[in-house]
PDB file of N, CA, C and O in Angstrom:
ATOM      1  N   MET A   1    -106.324 115.719 177.715  1.00 61.00           N
ATOM      2  CA  MET A   1    -105.434 116.128 178.305  1.00 61.00           C
ATOM      3  C   MET A   1    -104.966 115.202 179.700  1.00 61.00           C
ATOM      4  O   MET A   1    -104.200 115.100 180.291  1.00 61.00           O
ATOM      5  N   CYS A   2    -105.664 114.259 180.132  1.00 74.00           N
ATOM      6  CA  CYS A   2    -105.699 113.240 181.133  1.00 74.00           C
ATOM      7  C   CYS A   2    -104.760 111.808 180.322  1.00 74.00           C
ATOM      8  O   CYS A   2    -104.654 111.345 179.480  1.00 74.00           O
ATOM      9  N   SER A   3    -103.538 111.594 181.202  1.00 80.00           N
ATOM     10  CA  SER A   3    -102.957 110.393 180.744  1.00 80.00           C
ATOM     11  C   SER A   3    -102.781 109.450 181.886  1.00 80.00           C
ATOM     12  O   SER A   3    -102.449 108.263 181.755  1.00 80.00           O
ATOM     13  N   HIS A   4    -103.794 109.685 182.381  1.00 82.00           N
ATOM     14  CA  HIS A   4    -104.299 108.657 183.722  1.00 82.00           C
ATOM     15  C   HIS A   4    -104.858 107.092 183.000  1.00 82.00           C
ATOM     16  O   HIS A   4    -105.306 107.486 182.183  1.00 82.00           O
ATOM     17  N   ARG A   5    -104.616 105.924 183.566  1.00 84.00           N
ATOM     18  CA  ARG A   5    -105.121 104.966 183.245  1.00 84.00           C
ATOM     19  C   ARG A   5    -105.750 103.979 184.175  1.00 84.00           C
ATOM     20  O   ARG A   5    -105.090 103.711 185.459  1.00 84.00           O
ATOM     21  N   PRO A   6    -106.932 104.055 184.457  1.00 85.00           N
ATOM     22  CA  PRO A   6    -107.888 104.262 183.529  1.00 85.00           C
ATOM     23  C   PRO A   6    -108.205 105.666 183.520  1.00 85.00           C
ATOM     24  O   PRO A   6    -107.602 106.374 184.558  1.00 85.00           O
ATOM     25  N   THR A   7    -108.547 106.311 182.433  1.00 86.00           N
ATOM     26  CA  THR A   7    -108.639 107.523 182.130  1.00 86.00           C
ATOM     27  C   THR A   7    -109.769 108.319 183.030  1.00 86.00           C
ATOM     28  O   THR A   7    -110.424 107.870 183.633  1.00 86.00           O
ATOM     29  N   CYS A   8    -109.278 109.539 183.730  1.00 91.00           N
ATOM     30  CA  CYS A   8    -110.405 110.467 184.633  1.00 91.00           C
ATOM     31  C   CYS A   8    -111.650 110.821 183.930  1.00 91.00           C
ATOM     32  O   CYS A   8    -111.511 110.852 182.600  1.00 91.00           O
ATOM     33  N   PRO A   9    -112.629 111.063 184.763  1.00 92.00           N
ATOM     34  CA  PRO A   9    -113.790 111.688 184.164  1.00 92.00           C
ATOM     35  C   PRO A   9    -113.757 112.703 183.233  1.00 92.00           C
ATOM     36  O   PRO A   9    -112.974 113.568 183.751  1.00 92.00           O
ATOM     37  N   PRO A  10    -114.021 112.796 181.989  1.00 92.00           N
ATOM     38  CA  PRO A  10    -114.260 114.222 181.437  1.00 92.00           C
ATOM     39  C   PRO A  10    -115.029 115.272 181.879  1.00 92.00           C
ATOM     40  O   PRO A  10    -115.790 115.352 182.509  1.00 92.00           O
ATOM     41  N   ALA A  11    -114.401 116.642 181.368  1.00 93.00           N
ATOM     42  CA  ALA A  11    -115.160 117.635 181.977  1.00 93.00           C
ATOM     43  C   ALA A  11    -116.687 117.351 182.170  1.00 93.00           C
ATOM     44  O   ALA A  11    -117.532 118.137 182.556  1.00 93.00           O
ATOM     45  N   ALA A  12    -117.476 116.986 181.062  1.00 92.00           N
ATOM     46  CA  ALA A  12    -118.933 117.048 180.759  1.00 92.00           C
ATOM     47  C   ALA A  12    -119.442 116.120 181.744  1.00 92.00           C
ATOM     48  O   ALA A  12    -120.379 116.087 181.807  1.00 92.00           O
ATOM     49  N   SER A  13    -118.507 115.217 182.089  1.00 91.00           N
ATOM     50  CA  SER A  13    -119.304 114.246 183.093  1.00 91.00           C
ATOM     51  C   SER A  13    -119.915 114.646 184.520  1.00 91.00           C
ATOM     52  O   SER A  13    -118.990 115.601 184.916  1.00 91.00           O
ATOM     53  N   ARG A  14    -120.705 114.032 185.155  1.00 90.00           N
ATOM     54  CA  ARG A  14    -120.969 114.584 186.401  1.00 90.00           C
ATOM     55  C   ARG A  14    -120.038 114.642 187.458  1.00 90.00           C
ATOM     56  O   ARG A  14    -120.033 114.903 188.501  1.00 90.00           O
ATOM     57  N   ALA A  15    -119.241 113.151 187.381  1.00 92.00           N
ATOM     58  CA  ALA A  15    -118.429 112.588 188.240  1.00 92.00           C
ATOM     59  C   ALA A  15    -116.723 113.743 187.922  1.00 92.00           C
ATOM     60  O   ALA A  15    -115.915 112.998 188.472  1.00 92.00           O
ATOM     61  N   ARG A  16    -116.932 114.898 187.108  1.00 93.00           N
ATOM     62  CA  ARG A  16    -115.861 115.572 186.782  1.00 93.00           C
ATOM     63  C   ARG A  16    -114.895 115.765 187.727  1.00 93.00           C
ATOM     64  O   ARG A  16    -113.426 115.827 187.613  1.00 93.00           O
ATOM     65  N   CYS A  17    -115.206 115.997 188.889  1.00 89.00           N
ATOM     66  CA  CYS A  17    -114.251 116.590 190.222  1.00 89.00           C
ATOM     67  C   CYS A  17    -113.671 115.348 190.669  1.00 89.00           C
ATOM     68  O   CYS A  17    -112.743 115.567 191.579  1.00 89.00           O
ATOM     69  N   ALA A  18    -113.641 114.219 190.249  1.00 90.00           N
ATOM     70  CA  ALA A  18    -112.914 113.174 190.757  1.00 90.00           C
ATOM     71  C   ALA A  18    -111.626 112.770 190.009  1.00 90.00           C
ATOM     72  O   ALA A  18    -110.882 111.860 190.154  1.00 90.00           O
ATOM     73  N   ALA A  19    -111.290 113.605 189.219  1.00 93.00           N
ATOM     74  CA  ALA A  19    -109.871 113.547 188.055  1.00 93.00           C
ATOM     75  C   ALA A  19    -109.012 113.968 189.265  1.00 93.00           C
ATOM     76  O   ALA A  19    -109.302 114.933 190.019  1.00 93.00           O
ATOM     77  N   GLY A  20    -108.117 113.835 188.708  1.00 92.00           N
ATOM     78  CA  GLY A  20    -106.712 114.230 189.732  1.00 92.00           C
ATOM     79  C   GLY A  20    -106.493 115.235 189.450  1.00 92.00           C
ATOM     80  O   GLY A  20    -106.471 115.902 188.549  1.00 92.00           O
ATOM     81  N   VAL A  21    -105.887 115.806 190.583  1.00 92.00           N
ATOM     82  CA  VAL A  21    -105.183 116.910 190.550  1.00 92.00           C
ATOM     83  C   VAL A  21    -103.948 117.555 189.795  1.00 92.00           C
ATOM     84  O   VAL A  21    -102.891 116.862 190.223  1.00 92.00           O
ATOM     85  N   VAL A  22    -103.874 118.390 188.838  1.00 92.00           N
ATOM     86  CA  VAL A  22    -102.691 118.981 188.139  1.00 92.00           C
ATOM     87  C   VAL A  22    -102.103 119.811 188.911  1.00 92.00           C
ATOM     88  O   VAL A  22    -100.809 119.972 189.378  1.00 92.00           O
ATOM     89  N   ALA A  23    -102.524 121.111 189.430  1.00 95.00           N
ATOM     90  CA  ALA A  23    -101.991 122.422 189.932  1.00 95.00           C
ATOM     91  C   ALA A  23    -102.676 122.445 191.292  1.00 95.00           C
ATOM     92  O   ALA A  23    -104.343 122.403 190.966  1.00 95.00           O
ATOM     93  N   SER A  24    -102.644 122.866 192.506  1.00 95.00           N
ATOM     94  CA  SER A  24    -103.252 123.312 193.712  1.00 95.00           C
ATOM     95  C   SER A  24    -103.027 124.560 194.386  1.00 95.00           C
ATOM     96  O   SER A  24    -101.618 124.446 194.492  1.00 95.00           O
ATOM     97  N   HIS A  25    -103.702 125.394 194.337  1.00 96.00           N
ATOM     98  CA  HIS A  25    -103.388 126.657 194.691  1.00 96.00           C
ATOM     99  C   HIS A  25    -104.374 127.067 195.969  1.00 96.00           C
ATOM    100  O   HIS A  25    -105.204 128.161 196.077  1.00 96.00           O
ATOM    101  N   PRO A  26    -104.292 126.678 197.041  1.00 94.00           N
ATOM    102  CA  PRO A  26    -105.157 126.698 198.198  1.00 94.00           C
ATOM    103  C   PRO A  26    -104.712 128.219 198.727  1.00 94.00           C
ATOM    104  O   PRO A  26    -105.932 128.857 199.437  1.00 94.00           O
ATOM    105  N   GLU A  27    -103.952 128.780 198.634  1.00 95.00           N
ATOM    106  CA  GLU A  27    -103.751 129.994 199.302  1.00 95.00           C
ATOM    107  C   GLU A  27    -104.402 130.886 198.129  1.00 95.00           C
ATOM    108  O   GLU A  27    -105.137 132.007 198.626  1.00 95.00           O
ATOM    109  N   GLN A  28    -104.806 130.863 196.938  1.00 95.00           N
ATOM    110  CA  GLN A  28    -105.564 131.457 196.031  1.00 95.00           C
ATOM    111  C   GLN A  28    -107.102 130.580 195.742  1.00 95.00           C
ATOM    112  O   GLN A  28    -107.743 131.299 195.594  1.00 95.00           O
ATOM    113  N   GLY A  29    -107.305 129.589 196.577  1.00 95.00           N
ATOM    114  CA  GLY A  29    -108.724 128.864 196.703  1.00 95.00           C
ATOM    115  C   GLY A  29    -109.245 128.190 195.367  1.00 95.00           C
ATOM    116  O   GLY A  29    -110.239 128.311 195.229  1.00 95.00           O
ATOM    117  N   TRP A  30    -108.011 127.736 194.436  1.00 96.00           N
ATOM    118  CA  TRP A  30    -108.645 127.054 193.484  1.00 96.00           C
ATOM    119  C   TRP A  30    -107.638 125.715 193.283  1.00 96.00           C
ATOM    120  O   TRP A  30    -106.348 126.058 193.535  1.00 96.00           O
ATOM    121  N   SER A  31    -107.958 124.683 192.402  1.00 96.00           N
ATOM    122  CA  SER A  31    -107.300 123.776 191.958  1.00 96.00           C
ATOM    123  C   SER A  31    -107.770 123.546 190.421  1.00 96.00           C
ATOM    124  O   SER A  31    -108.825 123.308 189.980  1.00 96.00           O
ATOM    125  N   LEU A  32    -106.793 122.939 189.883  1.00 95.00           N
ATOM    126  CA  LEU A  32    -106.922 122.454 188.443  1.00 95.00           C
ATOM    127  C   LEU A  32    -106.961 120.999 188.270  1.00 95.00           C
ATOM    128  O   LEU A  32    -106.060 120.683 189.041  1.00 95.00           O
ATOM    129  N   LEU A  33    -107.754 120.247 187.722  1.00 94.00           N
ATOM    130  CA  LEU A  33    -108.033 118.895 187.611  1.00 94.00           C
ATOM    131  C   LEU A  33    -107.186 118.495 186.285  1.00 94.00           C
ATOM    132  O   LEU A  33    -107.455 119.653 185.254  1.00 94.00           O
ATOM    133  N   CYS A  34    -107.225 117.300 185.992  1.00 93.00           N
ATOM    134  CA  CYS A  34    -106.256 116.805 184.673  1.00 93.00           C
ATOM    135  C   CYS A  34    -107.400 117.009 183.319  1.00 93.00           C
ATOM    136  O   CYS A  34    -106.935 116.785 182.612  1.00 93.00           O
ATOM    137  N   ASN A  35    -108.737 116.944 184.034  1.00 93.00           N
ATOM    138  CA  ASN A  35    -109.625 117.106 182.797  1.00 93.00           C
ATOM    139  C   ASN A  35    -109.817 118.522 182.208  1.00 93.00           C
ATOM    140  O   ASN A  35    -110.764 118.746 181.744  1.00 93.00           O
ATOM    141  N   GLY A  36    -108.791 119.504 182.706  1.00 94.00           N
ATOM    142  CA  GLY A  36    -109.427 120.974 182.673  1.00 94.00           C
ATOM    143  C   GLY A  36    -110.355 121.433 183.415  1.00 94.00           C
ATOM    144  O   GLY A  36    -110.572 122.868 183.175  1.00 94.00           O
ATOM    145  N   VAL A  37    -110.799 120.997 184.375  1.00 96.00           N
ATOM    146  CA  VAL A  37    -111.830 121.642 185.421  1.00 96.00           C
ATOM    147  C   VAL A  37    -110.847 122.452 186.685  1.00 96.00           C
ATOM    148  O   VAL A  37    -109.989 121.895 186.973  1.00 96.00           O
ATOM    149  N   VAL A  38    -111.488 123.702 186.664  1.00 97.00           N
ATOM    150  CA  VAL A  38    -110.985 124.671 187.701  1.00 97.00           C
ATOM    151  C   VAL A  38    -111.687 124.422 188.939  1.00 97.00           C
ATOM    152  O   VAL A  38    -113.008 124.664 188.415  1.00 97.00           O
ATOM    153  N   VAL A  39    -111.539 123.983 189.988  1.00 95.00           N
ATOM    154  CA  VAL A  39    -112.358 123.939 191.185  1.00 95.00           C
ATOM    155  C   VAL A  39    -112.141 124.910 192.404  1.00 95.00           C
ATOM    156  O   VAL A  39    -110.898 124.963 192.598  1.00 95.00           O
ATOM    157  N   PHE A  40    -113.179 125.329 193.033  1.00 95.00           N
ATOM    158  CA  PHE A  40    -112.853 126.411 193.827  1.00 95.00           C
ATOM    159  C   PHE A  40    -113.273 126.270 195.589  1.00 95.00           C
ATOM    160  O   PHE A  40    -114.011 125.170 195.628  1.00 95.00           O
ATOM    161  N   ASP A  41    -112.689 126.692 196.199  1.00 91.00           N
ATOM    162  CA  ASP A  41    -112.953 126.224 197.657  1.00 91.00           C
ATOM    163  C   ASP A  41    -114.343 126.677 198.107  1.00 91.00           C
ATOM    164  O   ASP A  41    -114.879 126.021 198.947  1.00 91.00           O
ATOM    165  N   ASP A  42    -115.257 127.613 197.521  1.00 90.00           N
ATOM    166  CA  ASP A  42    -116.648 127.691 197.351  1.00 90.00           C
ATOM    167  C   ASP A  42    -117.476 126.476 197.117  1.00 90.00           C
ATOM    168  O   ASP A  42    -118.546 126.881 197.057  1.00 90.00           O
ATOM    169  N   TYR A  43    -116.622 125.556 196.375  1.00 86.00           N
ATOM    170  CA  TYR A  43    -117.655 124.323 195.482  1.00 86.00           C
ATOM    171  C   TYR A  43    -117.967 124.785 194.184  1.00 86.00           C
ATOM    172  O   TYR A  43    -118.986 124.104 193.854  1.00 86.00           O
ATOM    173  N   GLY A  44    -117.697 126.049 193.663  1.00 94.00           N
ATOM    174  CA  GLY A  44    -117.920 126.327 192.212  1.00 94.00           C
ATOM    175  C   GLY A  44    -117.018 125.239 191.443  1.00 94.00           C
ATOM    176  O   GLY A  44    -115.871 125.356 191.759  1.00 94.00           O
ATOM    177  N   GLU A  45    -117.301 125.426 189.810  1.00 95.00           N
ATOM    178  CA  GLU A  45    -116.451 125.204 189.108  1.00 95.00           C
ATOM    179  C   GLU A  45    -116.357 125.983 187.849  1.00 95.00           C
ATOM    180  O   GLU A  45    -117.476 126.599 187.647  1.00 95.00           O
ATOM    181  N   LEU A  46    -115.545 125.921 187.303  1.00 95.00           N
ATOM    182  CA  LEU A  46    -114.974 126.553 186.023  1.00 95.00           C
ATOM    183  C   LEU A  46    -114.741 125.451 185.099  1.00 95.00           C
ATOM    184  O   LEU A  46    -113.729 124.527 185.106  1.00 95.00           O
ATOM    185  N   LEU A  47    -115.529 124.987 183.964  1.00 96.00           N
ATOM    186  CA  LEU A  47    -115.243 124.217 182.968  1.00 96.00           C
ATOM    187  C   LEU A  47    -114.376 124.683 181.930  1.00 96.00           C
ATOM    188  O   LEU A  47    -114.340 125.833 181.841  1.00 96.00           O
ATOM    189  N   PRO A  48    -113.722 123.694 181.332  1.00 95.00           N
ATOM    190  CA  PRO A  48    -112.830 124.096 180.061  1.00 95.00           C
ATOM    191  C   PRO A  48    -113.593 124.997 179.030  1.00 95.00           C
ATOM    192  O   PRO A  48    -113.078 125.879 178.483  1.00 95.00           O
ATOM    193  N   ASP A  49    -114.487 124.858 178.440  1.00 95.00           N
ATOM    194  CA  ASP A  49    -115.141 125.535 177.584  1.00 95.00           C
ATOM    195  C   ASP A  49    -115.713 126.860 178.182  1.00 95.00           C
ATOM    196  O   ASP A  49    -116.030 127.908 177.454  1.00 95.00           O
ATOM    197  N   GLY A  50    -115.129 127.469 179.302  1.00 95.00           N
ATOM    198  CA  GLY A  50    -115.515 128.800 179.896  1.00 95.00           C
ATOM    199  C   GLY A  50    -117.085 129.026 180.902  1.00 95.00           C
ATOM    200  O   GLY A  50    -117.166 129.728 181.340  1.00 95.00           O
ATOM    201  N   ARG A  51    -117.951 127.893 180.713  1.00 95.00           N
ATOM    202  CA  ARG A  51    -119.069 127.693 181.552  1.00 95.00           C
ATOM    203  C   ARG A  51    -118.770 127.552 183.154  1.00 95.00           C
ATOM    204  O   ARG A  51    -117.908 127.044 183.592  1.00 95.00           O
ATOM    205  N   ALA A  52    -119.282 128.261 184.124  1.00 95.00           N
ATOM    206  CA  ALA A  52    -119.302 128.425 185.113  1.00 95.00           C
ATOM    207  C   ALA A  52    -120.374 127.451 186.038  1.00 95.00           C
ATOM    208  O   ALA A  52    -121.436 127.174 185.374  1.00 95.00           O
ATOM    209  N   VAL A  53    -119.966 126.508 186.827  1.00 93.00           N
ATOM    210  CA  VAL A  53    -120.945 125.983 187.445  1.00 93.00           C
ATOM    211  C   VAL A  53    -121.225 126.478 189.024  1.00 93.00           C
ATOM    212  O   VAL A  53    -120.057 126.530 189.616  1.00 93.00           O
ATOM    213  N   PRO A  54    -122.410 126.871 189.375  1.00 93.00           N
ATOM    214  CA  PRO A  54    -122.444 127.572 190.542  1.00 93.00           C
ATOM    215  C   PRO A  54    -122.083 126.685 191.935  1.00 93.00           C
ATOM    216  O   PRO A  54    -121.986 125.478 191.526  1.00 93.00           O
ATOM    217  N   PRO A  55    -121.425 127.052 193.022  1.00 90.00           N
ATOM    218  CA  PRO A  55    -121.421 126.247 194.105  1.00 90.00           C
ATOM    219  C   PRO A  55    -122.541 125.152 194.466  1.00 90.00           C
ATOM    220  O   PRO A  55    -123.746 125.906 194.242  1.00 90.00           O
ATOM    221  N   GLN A  56    -122.262 123.727 194.483  1.00 76.00           N
ATOM    222  CA  GLN A  56    -122.961 123.080 195.066  1.00 76.00           C
ATOM    223  C   GLN A  56    -122.516 122.229 196.315  1.00 76.00           C
ATOM    224  O   GLN A  56    -121.371 122.220 196.242  1.00 76.00           O
ATOM    225  N   ARG A  57    -123.525 121.891 197.006  1.00 64.00           N
ATOM    226  CA  ARG A  57    -123.265 120.825 198.084  1.00 64.00           C
ATOM    227  C   ARG A  57    -123.612 119.522 198.072  1.00 64.00           C
ATOM    228  O   ARG A  57    -124.747 119.274 198.381  1.00 64.00           O
ATOM    229  N   VAL A  58    -122.969 118.353 197.183  1.00 56.00           N
ATOM    230  CA  VAL A  58    -123.916 117.663 196.922  1.00 56.00           C
ATOM    231  C   VAL A  58    -123.391 116.135 197.853  1.00 56.00           C
ATOM    232  O   VAL A  58    -124.059 115.128 197.775  1.00 56.00           O
ATOM    233  N   GLY A  59    -122.298 116.149 198.167  1.00 57.00           N
ATOM    234  CA  GLY A  59    -121.300 114.923 198.788  1.00 57.00           C
ATOM    235  C   GLY A  59    -120.258 114.920 198.760  1.00 57.00           C
ATOM    236  O   GLY A  59    -119.314 116.051 198.413  1.00 57.00           O
ATOM    237  N   THR A  60    -119.368 113.856 198.679  1.00 52.00           N
ATOM    238  CA  THR A  60    -118.076 113.554 198.752  1.00 52.00           C
ATOM    239  C   THR A  60    -117.408 112.359 197.590  1.00 52.00           C
ATOM    240  O   THR A  60    -118.038 111.373 197.476  1.00 52.00           O
ATOM    241  N   VAL A  61    -116.688 113.059 196.957  1.00 52.00           N
ATOM    242  CA  VAL A  61    -116.084 111.885 195.847  1.00 52.00           C
ATOM    243  C   VAL A  61    -114.783 111.674 195.991  1.00 52.00           C
ATOM    244  O   VAL A  61    -113.779 112.804 196.273  1.00 52.00           O
ATOM    245  N   ARG A  62    -113.974 110.362 196.028  1.00 50.00           N
ATOM    246  CA  ARG A  62    -112.867 110.188 196.422  1.00 50.00           C
ATOM    247  C   ARG A  62    -112.051 110.343 195.051  1.00 50.00           C
ATOM    248  O   ARG A  62    -112.359 109.657 193.938  1.00 50.00           O
ATOM    249  N   SER A  63    -111.150 111.234 194.926  1.00 50.00           N
ATOM    250  CA  SER A  63    -110.244 111.518 193.521  1.00 50.00           C
ATOM    251  C   SER A  63    -109.043 110.403 193.974  1.00 50.00           C
ATOM    252  O   SER A  63    -108.637 110.009 195.117  1.00 50.00           O
ATOM    253  N   ARG A  64    -108.470 110.740 192.985  1.00 53.00           N
ATOM    254  CA  ARG A  64    -106.778 110.124 193.014  1.00 53.00           C
ATOM    255  C   ARG A  64    -105.901 110.802 193.954  1.00 53.00           C
ATOM    256  O   ARG A  64    -105.395 111.537 193.698  1.00 53.00           O
ATOM    257  N   GLY A  65    -105.675 110.271 195.245  1.00 52.00           N
ATOM    258  CA  GLY A  65    -104.944 111.211 196.211  1.00 52.00           C
ATOM    259  C   GLY A  65    -105.438 112.090 196.814  1.00 52.00           C
ATOM    260  O   GLY A  65    -104.614 112.782 197.584  1.00 52.00           O
ATOM    261  N   ALA A  66    -106.675 112.543 196.408  1.00 53.00           N
ATOM    262  CA  ALA A  66    -107.238 113.561 197.365  1.00 53.00           C
ATOM    263  C   ALA A  66    -108.892 113.088 197.611  1.00 53.00           C
ATOM    264  O   ALA A  66    -109.359 112.289 196.800  1.00 53.00           O
ATOM    265  N   THR A  67    -109.304 113.983 198.246  1.00 50.00           N
ATOM    266  CA  THR A  67    -110.694 113.784 198.511  1.00 50.00           C
ATOM    267  C   THR A  67    -111.228 115.292 198.059  1.00 50.00           C
ATOM    268  O   THR A  67    -111.046 116.251 198.391  1.00 50.00           O
ATOM    269  N   VAL A  68    -112.233 115.047 197.334  1.00 52.00           N
ATOM    270  CA  VAL A  68    -112.823 116.247 196.780  1.00 52.00           C
ATOM    271  C   VAL A  68    -114.114 116.052 197.362  1.00 52.00           C
ATOM    272  O   VAL A  68    -115.364 115.342 197.181  1.00 52.00           O
ATOM    273  N   LEU A  69    -114.446 117.334 198.041  1.00 52.00           N
ATOM    274  CA  LEU A  69    -116.017 117.476 198.352  1.00 52.00           C
ATOM    275  C   LEU A  69    -116.421 118.713 197.850  1.00 52.00           C
ATOM    276  O   LEU A  69    -116.550 119.663 198.280  1.00 52.00           O
ATOM    277  N   SER A  70    -117.449 118.264 197.058  1.00 47.00           N
ATOM    278  CA  SER A  70    -118.077 118.977 196.244  1.00 47.00           C
ATOM    279  C   SER A  70    -117.653 119.805 195.249  1.00 47.00           C
ATOM    280  O   SER A  70    -118.157 121.063 195.336  1.00 47.00           O
ATOM    281  N   GLY A  71    -116.237 119.785 195.232  1.00 47.00           N
ATOM    282  CA  GLY A  71    -115.634 120.919 194.500  1.00 47.00           C
ATOM    283  C   GLY A  71    -114.408 121.063 194.949  1.00 47.00           C
ATOM    284  O   GLY A  71    -113.554 121.869 194.585  1.00 47.00           O
ATOM    285  N   SER A  72    -114.471 120.862 196.557  1.00 47.00           N
ATOM    286  CA  SER A  72    -113.214 121.699 197.387  1.00 47.00           C
ATOM    287  C   SER A  72    -112.266 120.304 197.330  1.00 47.00           C
ATOM    288  O   SER A  72    -112.695 119.331 197.517  1.00 47.00           O
ATOM    289  N   VAL A  73    -110.943 120.763 197.319  1.00 48.00           N
ATOM    290  CA  VAL A  73    -109.950 119.627 196.970  1.00 48.00           C
ATOM    291  C   VAL A  73    -109.359 119.510 198.189  1.00 48.00           C
ATOM    292  O   VAL A  73    -108.629 120.655 198.759  1.00 48.00           O
ATOM    293  N   THR A  74    -109.075 118.234 199.048  1.00 46.00           N
ATOM    294  CA  THR A  74    -108.327 118.587 200.487  1.00 46.00           C
ATOM    295  C   THR A  74    -107.610 117.207 200.172  1.00 46.00           C
ATOM    296  O   THR A  74    -107.238 116.468 199.467  1.00 46.00           O
ATOM    297  N   SER A  75    -106.061 117.287 200.462  1.00 41.00           N
ATOM    298  CA  SER A  75    -105.107 116.004 200.621  1.00 41.00           C
ATOM    299  C   SER A  75    -105.463 114.918 201.764  1.00 41.00           C
ATOM    300  O   SER A  75    -105.827 115.311 202.986  1.00 41.00           O
TER     301      SER A  75
END
């Protein structure tokens, strides 16, 4: 799904939230990343295979054009 060079971290990676944002819906509390992961404002994640990752507060990861705070995307 990712067309960035170098490619974004895959959904199975621990750094999956560092992927680029494809669609952002802050009014609904979620964003879709280019690796297929949906991140929620409560820090939870939904992986492309349907598995849910419970909310975690682990730190800050710098994404392409956005700052991802343990799953929360801000510009």
